Tab-separated table of C-alpha atoms and ligand atoms in Angstrom:
chain	number	residue	atom	x	y	z
A	1	UNK	CA	-25.782	7.695	-23.934
A	2	UNK	CA	-23.465	8.003	-21.029
A	3	UNK	CA	-20.735	5.636	-22.547
A	4	UNK	CA	-18.259	6.476	-25.224
A	5	UNK	CA	-18.836	4.907	-28.578
A	6	UNK	CA	-16.735	4.313	-31.546
A	7	UNK	CA	-17.395	7.917	-32.777
A	8	UNK	CA	-15.760	9.457	-29.685
A	9	UNK	CA	-12.449	8.059	-30.164
A	10	UNK	CA	-9.703	8.042	-33.238
A	11	UNK	CA	-9.376	4.754	-34.785
A	12	UNK	CA	-7.604	5.747	-37.860
A	13	UNK	CA	-4.835	3.102	-38.585
A	14	UNK	CA	-5.096	1.579	-35.057
A	15	UNK	CA	-5.527	-2.063	-34.095
A	16	UNK	CA	-8.906	-2.286	-32.752
A	17	UNK	CA	-10.067	-5.450	-30.850
A	18	UNK	CA	-13.921	-5.934	-31.430
A	19	UNK	CA	-16.043	-8.244	-29.354
A	20	UNK	CA	-18.900	-9.185	-31.535
A	21	UNK	CA	-21.497	-11.726	-31.018
A	22	UNK	CA	-21.326	-14.176	-33.963
A	23	UNK	CA	-22.966	-16.924	-31.998
A	24	UNK	CA	-25.066	-17.748	-34.953
A	25	UNK	CA	-27.215	-20.894	-35.136
A	26	UNK	CA	-25.364	-23.585	-37.184
A	27	UNK	CA	-26.620	-26.711	-38.827
A	28	UNK	CA	-24.377	-29.301	-40.468
A	29	UNK	CA	-21.501	-26.971	-40.664
A	30	UNK	CA	-23.653	-24.213	-42.328
A	31	UNK	CA	-24.905	-20.866	-40.875
A	32	UNK	CA	-28.666	-21.091	-40.323
A	33	UNK	CA	-29.350	-17.481	-39.858
A	34	UNK	CA	-26.634	-14.739	-40.185
A	35	UNK	CA	-28.698	-11.968	-38.630
A	36	UNK	CA	-26.328	-11.378	-35.829
A	37	UNK	CA	-23.456	-10.888	-38.344
A	38	UNK	CA	-25.290	-8.491	-40.638
A	39	UNK	CA	-26.116	-6.485	-37.534
A	40	UNK	CA	-22.509	-6.044	-36.686
A	41	UNK	CA	-21.474	-4.761	-40.109
A	42	UNK	CA	-21.908	-1.112	-39.497
A	43	UNK	CA	-19.192	-1.264	-37.028
A	44	UNK	CA	-16.647	-3.435	-38.966
A	45	UNK	CA	-17.206	-1.263	-42.332
A	46	UNK	CA	-16.750	1.914	-40.335
A	47	UNK	CA	-13.448	0.624	-38.919
A	48	UNK	CA	-12.497	-0.597	-42.504
A	49	UNK	CA	-13.213	2.974	-43.792
A	50	UNK	CA	-11.057	4.619	-41.025
A	51	UNK	CA	-8.204	2.111	-42.186
A	52	UNK	CA	-8.295	0.392	-38.758
A	53	UNK	CA	-6.928	-2.894	-38.329
A	54	UNK	CA	-9.938	-4.797	-37.130
A	55	UNK	CA	-9.445	-7.799	-34.867
A	56	UNK	CA	-12.809	-9.573	-34.213
A	57	UNK	CA	-13.451	-11.936	-31.072
A	58	UNK	CA	-16.566	-13.939	-30.780
A	59	UNK	CA	-17.793	-17.161	-28.976
A	60	UNK	CA	-19.794	-19.943	-30.951
A	61	UNK	CA	-21.809	-22.466	-29.009
A	62	UNK	CA	-20.965	-24.229	-25.785
A	63	UNK	CA	-17.553	-25.904	-26.225
A	64	UNK	CA	-17.003	-25.514	-22.403
A	65	UNK	CA	-13.401	-24.505	-22.457
A	66	UNK	CA	-12.231	-27.133	-25.073
A	67	UNK	CA	-11.439	-27.211	-28.661
A	68	UNK	CA	-14.416	-28.668	-30.352
A	69	UNK	CA	-13.776	-28.609	-34.222
A	70	UNK	CA	-17.689	-28.448	-35.036
A	71	UNK	CA	-17.644	-25.181	-33.234
A	72	UNK	CA	-14.761	-23.581	-35.109
A	73	UNK	CA	-15.303	-20.104	-36.360
A	74	UNK	CA	-14.078	-21.124	-39.819
A	75	UNK	CA	-17.408	-21.095	-41.559
A	76	UNK	CA	-17.919	-17.635	-40.017
A	77	UNK	CA	-14.832	-16.369	-41.504
A	78	UNK	CA	-15.736	-17.580	-44.969
A	79	UNK	CA	-19.440	-16.082	-44.671
A	80	UNK	CA	-17.951	-12.734	-43.419
A	81	UNK	CA	-15.616	-12.613	-46.332
A	82	UNK	CA	-18.704	-12.895	-48.482
A	83	UNK	CA	-20.579	-10.255	-46.586
A	84	UNK	CA	-17.593	-7.821	-46.874
A	85	UNK	CA	-16.545	-8.864	-50.277
A	86	UNK	CA	-13.029	-9.365	-49.390
A	87	UNK	CA	-10.967	-11.892	-47.621
A	88	UNK	CA	-11.177	-12.049	-43.811
A	89	UNK	CA	-8.106	-13.438	-41.910
A	90	UNK	CA	-8.327	-16.162	-39.523
A	91	UNK	CA	-6.219	-17.037	-36.386
A	92	UNK	CA	-6.050	-20.481	-35.027
A	93	UNK	CA	-6.168	-19.408	-31.391
A	94	UNK	CA	-7.788	-16.565	-29.254
A	95	UNK	CA	-5.079	-14.458	-27.945
A	96	UNK	CA	-2.217	-16.915	-28.306
A	97	UNK	CA	0.860	-17.126	-30.559
A	98	UNK	CA	-1.060	-17.525	-33.930
A	99	UNK	CA	-3.306	-14.403	-33.077
A	100	UNK	CA	-0.218	-12.368	-32.315
A	101	UNK	CA	1.600	-13.326	-35.492
A	102	UNK	CA	-1.440	-12.904	-38.007
A	103	UNK	CA	-2.318	-9.478	-36.129
A	104	UNK	CA	1.365	-8.366	-36.452
A	105	UNK	CA	1.164	-8.702	-40.345
A	106	UNK	CA	-2.326	-7.184	-40.834
A	107	UNK	CA	-2.729	-4.177	-43.271
A	108	UNK	CA	-4.657	-1.152	-42.726
A	109	UNK	CA	-8.400	-1.883	-43.396
A	110	UNK	CA	-8.093	-5.562	-42.916
A	111	UNK	CA	-10.214	-7.843	-40.841
A	112	UNK	CA	-9.250	-10.688	-38.730
A	113	UNK	CA	-11.437	-13.205	-36.705
A	114	UNK	CA	-9.868	-15.145	-33.958
A	115	UNK	CA	-10.909	-18.717	-33.084
A	116	UNK	CA	-13.655	-19.356	-30.723
A	117	UNK	CA	-13.101	-17.578	-27.394
A	118	UNK	CA	-15.013	-20.294	-25.410
A	119	UNK	CA	-12.479	-23.123	-26.559
A	120	UNK	CA	-10.489	-21.663	-23.612
A	121	UNK	CA	-11.974	-22.136	-19.947
A	122	UNK	CA	-10.257	-18.570	-19.215
A	123	UNK	CA	-12.751	-16.890	-21.235
A	124	UNK	CA	-15.890	-17.635	-18.928
A	125	UNK	CA	-13.688	-17.548	-15.878
A	126	UNK	CA	-12.898	-13.963	-16.847
A	127	UNK	CA	-9.174	-15.083	-16.370
A	128	UNK	CA	-7.082	-11.973	-16.273
A	129	UNK	CA	-4.379	-13.525	-18.162
A	130	UNK	CA	-6.672	-14.208	-21.087
A	131	UNK	CA	-7.865	-10.550	-20.899
A	132	UNK	CA	-4.335	-9.350	-21.044
A	133	UNK	CA	-3.447	-11.533	-23.805
A	134	UNK	CA	-6.234	-10.237	-25.837
A	135	UNK	CA	-5.485	-6.438	-24.827
A	136	UNK	CA	-1.698	-6.943	-26.174
A	137	UNK	CA	-3.101	-7.487	-29.629
A	138	UNK	CA	-4.617	-4.164	-29.974
A	139	UNK	CA	-4.490	-0.366	-29.099
A	140	UNK	CA	-8.328	0.094	-28.551
A	141	UNK	CA	-11.350	-2.177	-27.563
A	142	UNK	CA	-14.715	-1.941	-28.967
A	143	UNK	CA	-17.686	-3.992	-27.491
A	144	UNK	CA	-20.389	-4.629	-29.937
A	145	UNK	CA	-21.708	-7.738	-28.476
A	146	UNK	CA	-24.816	-6.783	-26.679
A	147	UNK	CA	-25.960	-10.444	-26.464
A	148	UNK	CA	-23.106	-11.329	-24.328
A	149	UNK	CA	-22.932	-8.087	-22.123
A	150	UNK	CA	-24.608	-9.759	-19.234
A	151	UNK	CA	-21.742	-11.936	-18.760
A	152	UNK	CA	-18.268	-10.879	-17.302
A	153	UNK	CA	-16.091	-12.806	-19.373
A	154	UNK	CA	-12.436	-12.232	-20.469
A	155	UNK	CA	-13.429	-10.800	-23.887
A	156	UNK	CA	-16.359	-8.952	-22.839
A	157	UNK	CA	-15.389	-7.502	-19.600
A	158	UNK	CA	-11.759	-8.341	-18.481
A	159	UNK	CA	-10.285	-6.894	-21.530
A	160	UNK	CA	-11.988	-3.482	-21.134
A	161	UNK	CA	-9.787	-2.815	-18.180
A	162	UNK	CA	-6.587	-2.977	-20.279
A	163	UNK	CA	-7.462	-0.858	-23.267
A	164	UNK	CA	-9.539	2.338	-23.806
A	165	UNK	CA	-12.861	0.594	-24.320
A	166	UNK	CA	-15.927	2.018	-26.074
A	167	UNK	CA	-19.339	0.816	-27.529
A	168	UNK	CA	-19.933	-0.144	-31.011
A	169	UNK	CA	-22.544	0.803	-33.087
A	170	UNK	CA	-25.020	-2.136	-32.452
A	171	UNK	CA	-24.216	-1.965	-28.936
A	172	UNK	CA	-25.168	1.776	-28.850
A	173	UNK	CA	-28.443	1.035	-30.682
A	174	UNK	CA	-29.293	-1.660	-28.283
A	175	UNK	CA	-28.592	0.428	-25.173
A	176	UNK	CA	-30.412	3.525	-26.517
A	177	UNK	CA	-33.651	1.619	-27.723
A	178	UNK	CA	-33.725	-0.338	-24.375
A	179	UNK	CA	-32.916	2.653	-22.079
A	180	UNK	CA	-35.393	4.977	-23.904
A	181	UNK	CA	-38.070	2.517	-23.069
A	182	UNK	CA	-37.329	1.840	-19.417
A	183	UNK	CA	-35.897	5.115	-18.634
A	184	UNK	CA	-38.030	7.932	-20.433
A	185	UNK	CA	-40.929	6.089	-22.085
A	186	UNK	CA	-43.772	7.902	-23.994
A	187	UNK	CA	-46.815	7.369	-22.363
A	188	UNK	CA	-49.027	5.303	-22.410
A	189	UNK	CA	-46.484	2.556	-21.957
A	190	UNK	CA	-47.382	-1.069	-22.256
A	191	UNK	CA	-45.453	-4.252	-21.528
A	192	UNK	CA	-46.385	-7.453	-22.944
A	193	UNK	CA	-44.977	-10.496	-21.253
A	194	UNK	CA	-45.121	-14.041	-22.016
A	195	UNK	CA	-43.091	-17.147	-22.195
A	196	UNK	CA	-43.045	-20.268	-20.381
A	197	UNK	CA	-42.585	-19.499	-16.921
A	198	UNK	CA	-43.292	-16.943	-14.351
A	199	UNK	CA	-40.060	-17.464	-12.521
A	200	UNK	CA	-38.157	-16.382	-15.478
A	201	UNK	CA	-39.926	-12.997	-15.530
A	202	UNK	CA	-40.700	-12.085	-12.078
A	203	UNK	CA	-37.898	-9.634	-11.870
A	204	UNK	CA	-38.827	-7.941	-15.144
A	205	UNK	CA	-42.363	-7.690	-14.047
A	206	UNK	CA	-41.358	-5.996	-10.755
A	207	UNK	CA	-39.128	-3.512	-12.296
A	208	UNK	CA	-41.723	-2.643	-14.928
A	209	UNK	CA	-44.696	-2.448	-12.675
A	210	UNK	CA	-43.623	0.884	-11.405
A	211	UNK	CA	-43.092	2.279	-14.797
A	212	UNK	CA	-45.878	0.909	-17.167
A	213	UNK	CA	-49.504	1.736	-17.511
A	214	UNK	CA	-50.441	-1.599	-18.847
A	215	UNK	CA	-48.918	-5.096	-18.297
A	216	UNK	CA	-50.422	-7.501	-20.738
A	217	UNK	CA	-49.707	-11.128	-19.721
A	218	UNK	CA	-49.773	-14.222	-21.971
A	219	UNK	CA	-48.021	-17.436	-22.522
A	220	UNK	CA	-47.535	-20.369	-20.125
A	221	UNK	CA	-46.952	-17.838	-17.239
A	222	UNK	CA	-50.438	-16.381	-17.650
A	223	UNK	CA	-51.747	-19.496	-16.163
A	224	UNK	CA	-50.106	-19.119	-12.852
A	225	UNK	CA	-51.585	-15.623	-12.658
A	226	UNK	CA	-55.120	-17.024	-13.716
A	227	UNK	CA	-54.819	-19.476	-10.975
A	228	UNK	CA	-53.746	-16.850	-8.453
A	229	UNK	CA	-56.663	-14.820	-9.460
A	230	UNK	CA	-58.863	-17.546	-8.482
A	231	UNK	CA	-59.467	-19.491	-11.946
A	232	UNK	CA	-59.418	-23.166	-12.371
A	233	UNK	CA	-56.672	-23.779	-14.879
A	234	UNK	CA	-57.066	-27.537	-15.422
A	235	UNK	CA	-53.722	-29.278	-16.680
A	236	UNK	CA	-52.234	-26.067	-17.846
A	237	UNK	CA	-48.493	-25.359	-16.992
A	238	UNK	CA	-48.508	-23.621	-13.635
A	239	UNK	CA	-45.949	-22.989	-10.935
A	240	UNK	CA	-47.570	-23.694	-7.597
A	241	UNK	CA	-44.684	-22.289	-5.613
A	242	UNK	CA	-45.133	-18.881	-7.537
A	243	UNK	CA	-48.693	-18.542	-6.771
A	244	UNK	CA	-47.952	-16.205	-3.858
A	245	UNK	CA	-45.635	-13.970	-5.804
A	246	UNK	CA	-48.191	-13.916	-8.569
A	247	UNK	CA	-50.854	-12.720	-5.887
A	248	UNK	CA	-48.323	-10.121	-4.721
A	249	UNK	CA	-47.773	-8.620	-8.170
A	250	UNK	CA	-51.601	-8.580	-8.765
A	251	UNK	CA	-51.853	-6.624	-5.553
A	252	UNK	CA	-48.950	-4.355	-6.287
A	253	UNK	CA	-50.462	-3.423	-9.525
A	254	UNK	CA	-53.405	-2.002	-7.669
A	255	UNK	CA	-51.304	0.507	-5.902
A	256	UNK	CA	-48.613	1.238	-8.611
A	257	UNK	CA	-51.326	2.324	-10.968
A	258	UNK	CA	-50.421	-0.253	-13.573
A	259	UNK	CA	-53.243	-2.378	-14.989
A	260	UNK	CA	-52.548	-5.987	-15.231
A	261	UNK	CA	-54.515	-7.589	-18.150
A	262	UNK	CA	-54.785	-11.393	-17.944
A	263	UNK	CA	-56.428	-13.603	-20.724
A	264	UNK	CA	-60.171	-13.622	-20.761
A	265	UNK	CA	-60.204	-16.655	-23.061
A	266	UNK	CA	-57.757	-19.415	-24.165
A	267	UNK	CA	-57.173	-22.028	-26.655
A	268	UNK	CA	-57.484	-25.227	-24.459
A	269	UNK	CA	-55.996	-28.479	-25.597
A	270	UNK	CA	-56.349	-32.068	-24.668
A	271	UNK	CA	-52.665	-32.570	-24.663
A	272	UNK	CA	-49.380	-30.810	-25.322
A	273	UNK	CA	-48.878	-31.691	-28.830
A	274	UNK	CA	-48.851	-30.333	-32.275
A	275	UNK	CA	-51.970	-32.495	-33.289
A	276	UNK	CA	-53.800	-31.866	-30.048
A	277	UNK	CA	-57.580	-31.230	-30.395
A	278	UNK	CA	-58.458	-27.879	-29.015
A	279	UNK	CA	-61.250	-25.396	-28.447
A	280	UNK	CA	-61.613	-21.853	-27.370
A	281	UNK	CA	-62.993	-21.349	-23.724
A	282	UNK	CA	-63.647	-18.512	-21.379
A	283	UNK	CA	-61.184	-18.589	-18.590
A	284	UNK	CA	-63.785	-19.401	-16.180
A	285	UNK	CA	-64.571	-22.479	-18.147
A	286	UNK	CA	-61.238	-24.381	-18.617
A	287	UNK	CA	-62.052	-28.035	-18.616
A	288	UNK	CA	-60.262	-29.934	-15.806
A	289	UNK	CA	-58.560	-32.264	-18.461
A	290	UNK	CA	-57.288	-29.418	-20.687
A	291	UNK	CA	-54.285	-27.258	-21.041
A	292	UNK	CA	-54.219	-23.607	-22.070
A	293	UNK	CA	-51.837	-23.505	-24.817
A	294	UNK	CA	-52.628	-19.982	-26.590
A	295	UNK	CA	-54.695	-16.932	-26.085
A	296	UNK	CA	-58.413	-16.759	-27.343
A	297	UNK	CA	-59.780	-14.199	-29.838
A	298	UNK	CA	-61.365	-12.134	-27.179
A	299	UNK	CA	-58.153	-11.686	-25.300
A	300	UNK	CA	-56.542	-10.706	-28.382
A	301	UNK	CA	-59.271	-7.999	-28.936
A	302	UNK	CA	-58.450	-6.709	-25.510
A	303	UNK	CA	-54.753	-6.719	-26.254
A	304	UNK	CA	-55.265	-4.826	-29.537
A	305	UNK	CA	-57.213	-2.078	-27.805
A	306	UNK	CA	-54.382	-1.449	-25.370
A	307	UNK	CA	-51.654	-1.863	-28.054
A	308	UNK	CA	-53.479	0.685	-30.429
A	309	UNK	CA	-53.508	3.381	-27.660
A	310	UNK	CA	-49.791	2.899	-26.437
A	311	UNK	CA	-47.007	4.976	-27.431
A	312	UNK	CA	-44.203	2.700	-26.042
A	313	UNK	CA	-44.361	-1.041	-25.975
A	314	UNK	CA	-41.856	-3.579	-24.639
A	315	UNK	CA	-42.533	-7.198	-25.524
A	316	UNK	CA	-40.848	-10.160	-23.977
A	317	UNK	CA	-41.797	-13.933	-24.354
A	318	UNK	CA	-44.299	-15.680	-26.866
A	319	UNK	CA	-47.904	-15.691	-25.825
A	320	UNK	CA	-48.634	-19.321	-26.644
A	321	UNK	CA	-46.890	-22.513	-27.768
A	322	UNK	CA	-45.888	-20.765	-30.986
A	323	UNK	CA	-43.838	-23.652	-32.087
A	324	UNK	CA	-47.013	-25.587	-32.863
A	325	UNK	CA	-48.788	-23.647	-35.751
A	326	UNK	CA	-52.100	-24.657	-34.008
A	327	UNK	CA	-51.168	-22.558	-31.114
A	328	UNK	CA	-49.214	-19.608	-32.841
A	329	UNK	CA	-52.184	-17.437	-33.410
A	330	UNK	CA	-51.917	-15.369	-30.243
A	331	UNK	CA	-48.257	-14.619	-30.920
A	332	UNK	CA	-48.666	-14.122	-34.562
A	333	UNK	CA	-51.714	-11.865	-34.343
A	334	UNK	CA	-50.103	-9.843	-31.686
A	335	UNK	CA	-46.939	-9.350	-33.673
A	336	UNK	CA	-49.051	-8.025	-36.546
A	337	UNK	CA	-51.052	-5.774	-34.319
A	338	UNK	CA	-47.915	-4.403	-32.872
A	339	UNK	CA	-46.315	-3.945	-36.278
A	340	UNK	CA	-49.185	-1.853	-37.456
A	341	UNK	CA	-49.481	0.049	-34.293
A	342	UNK	CA	-48.190	3.538	-33.860
A	343	UNK	CA	-46.125	2.732	-30.737
A	344	UNK	CA	-42.461	2.488	-30.549
A	345	UNK	CA	-42.093	-1.316	-29.853
A	346	UNK	CA	-39.095	-2.942	-28.435
A	347	UNK	CA	-38.936	-6.790	-28.608
A	348	UNK	CA	-36.442	-9.054	-26.812
A	349	UNK	CA	-36.033	-12.560	-25.882
A	350	UNK	CA	-34.864	-15.524	-28.054
A	351	UNK	CA	-38.303	-17.319	-28.632
A	352	UNK	CA	-40.305	-14.252	-29.167
A	353	UNK	CA	-37.711	-12.639	-31.675
A	354	UNK	CA	-37.847	-15.999	-33.597
A	355	UNK	CA	-41.599	-16.048	-33.591
A	356	UNK	CA	-41.930	-12.315	-34.828
A	357	UNK	CA	-39.334	-12.780	-37.416
A	358	UNK	CA	-41.217	-16.093	-38.663
A	359	UNK	CA	-44.536	-13.890	-38.629
A	360	UNK	CA	-42.644	-11.713	-41.321
A	361	UNK	CA	-43.180	-8.378	-39.543
A	362	UNK	CA	-39.848	-7.905	-38.029
A	363	UNK	CA	-39.140	-4.758	-40.557
A	364	UNK	CA	-41.885	-2.906	-39.076
A	365	UNK	CA	-40.693	-3.115	-35.529
A	366	UNK	CA	-38.743	-0.207	-33.934
A	367	UNK	CA	-36.153	-2.317	-32.330
A	368	UNK	CA	-35.678	-6.170	-32.089
A	369	UNK	CA	-32.937	-6.895	-29.710
A	370	UNK	CA	-30.175	-9.159	-30.523
A	371	UNK	CA	-29.708	-10.195	-26.847
A	372	UNK	CA	-32.095	-12.611	-25.502
A	373	UNK	CA	-30.860	-12.929	-21.920
A	374	UNK	CA	-29.170	-9.573	-21.921
A	375	UNK	CA	-32.285	-7.607	-22.955
A	376	UNK	CA	-34.204	-9.349	-20.092
A	377	UNK	CA	-31.599	-8.279	-17.594
A	378	UNK	CA	-31.578	-4.812	-18.895
A	379	UNK	CA	-35.432	-4.595	-18.529
A	380	UNK	CA	-34.895	-6.038	-15.096
A	381	UNK	CA	-32.933	-2.901	-14.346
A	382	UNK	CA	-29.686	-4.703	-13.703
A	383	UNK	CA	-26.433	-3.219	-14.976
A	384	UNK	CA	-24.657	-5.439	-17.475
A	385	UNK	CA	-20.906	-5.993	-16.696
A	386	UNK	CA	-19.857	-5.682	-20.403
A	387	UNK	CA	-21.502	-2.150	-20.625
A	388	UNK	CA	-20.358	-0.986	-17.170
A	389	UNK	CA	-16.663	-1.620	-18.160
A	390	UNK	CA	-16.830	0.710	-20.948
A	391	UNK	CA	-15.444	4.357	-20.614
A	392	UNK	CA	-17.981	6.919	-19.435
A	393	UNK	CA	-18.430	10.078	-21.492
B	1	ADP	P1	-38.208	-15.890	-24.670
B	1	ADP	O1	-37.141	-16.585	-25.171
B	1	ADP	O2	-38.799	-15.134	-25.659
B	1	ADP	O3	-37.782	-14.961	-23.398
B	1	ADP	P2	-39.356	-17.867	-22.977
B	1	ADP	O4	-37.998	-18.694	-23.168
B	1	ADP	O5	-39.386	-17.347	-21.643
B	1	ADP	O6	-39.332	-16.974	-24.126
B	1	ADP	O7	-40.434	-18.914	-23.358
B	1	ADP	C1	-40.765	-19.486	-24.555
B	1	ADP	C2	-41.361	-20.866	-24.332
B	1	ADP	O8	-42.712	-20.577	-23.791
B	1	ADP	C3	-41.887	-21.403	-25.821
B	1	ADP	O9	-41.099	-22.469	-25.966
B	1	ADP	C4	-43.274	-21.582	-25.742
B	1	ADP	O10	-43.789	-22.811	-26.263
B	1	ADP	C5	-43.575	-21.466	-24.124
B	1	ADP	N1	-45.048	-21.400	-23.815
B	1	ADP	C6	-45.753	-20.235	-24.257
B	1	ADP	N2	-46.907	-20.274	-23.899
B	1	ADP	C7	-47.117	-21.441	-23.334
B	1	ADP	C8	-48.266	-22.166	-22.678
B	1	ADP	N3	-49.519	-21.624	-22.678
B	1	ADP	N4	-48.045	-23.305	-22.045
B	1	ADP	C9	-46.701	-23.905	-22.137
B	1	ADP	N5	-45.663	-23.358	-22.706
B	1	ADP	C10	-45.875	-22.137	-23.292
B	2	MG	MG1	-36.299	-18.622	-24.543
């Protein structure tokens, strides 16, 4: 990696400001899923071992620049104390007077979490004053929040200009996994793309077309491609204004050497609902009143063949309406095939990651990205401001 990491600097006894992504799903004041916290533990524990004073900063939810008590980080402070087996300190603001006081009194090895950065409008505006205030708390800055690296905010980008700034261990892992896939993939290289809309994934497709050997298309977006390829798609979700670009992508694939693989059969439902009645039909037989909500078994067979010969796989977006059990088979089955396959698989995207975790095969996947939007932008070939701002090797 061309960016410095925690291992490249001396943190012993120093005050270290660490941007983490503890934007965990909450329900009734309780943490629903602590995956993001657990994944940041290696960085925090390393800093504790090095006797650093660790000052953590995160955002939580979308308070839009105002103090919203339900979005306080207090439950996270409590849970992190449990995870670390020792008390985590808390500051009532994010870079203000209380942060300064608590940070001042920290002992070596202690951990402090500042209040929600997005309680302050300056955070998302990347206001230099907030960046400077955060920087004044510490000697060094570590960014371990890959999930917000695509946003140039005060705590993700601005602050990095005021302190020696390096990547944390989770950030390092994310960058290495994603760049090994898009930079120097072992071939054959297959991309699986799904999700609701073509419009969300066009840039990813265009960036991957020149790199992959196979592009497997599923989910809602497959319908626009089927229509563009001349099939009747009934009442399926399609984006008429994207038919042209879908046609262009199909044409481009012919010259770029990537094989685009569309569904050959689908699960067609009479309505968009959990209890819809459905049938498996060939793509040239989709009834006029039906909507395609999942991949059919013949398509899964084709997908499995490609997945089983691939050495590298990137997967973004679920392949059907996985929220309804009746239409989750395409996503779940693909998750199982990918988990059993030999390829190095990298999965990114909020929904597909949730689906793969629900399918219970997450442990067998080479890399599951903690960043939905960030992983997508990485795959689009964009540079992420939170990473760019870190020191080069
Ligand atoms: P990710 O978060 O993994 O990037 P997206 O947000 O792009 O994925 O898309 C997820 C959504 O796509 C899910 O809510 C799912 O129900 C929807 N979806 C998948 N297949 C279809 C389909 N055939 N028709 C309509 N919606 C679909
Ligand atoms: Mg999503």
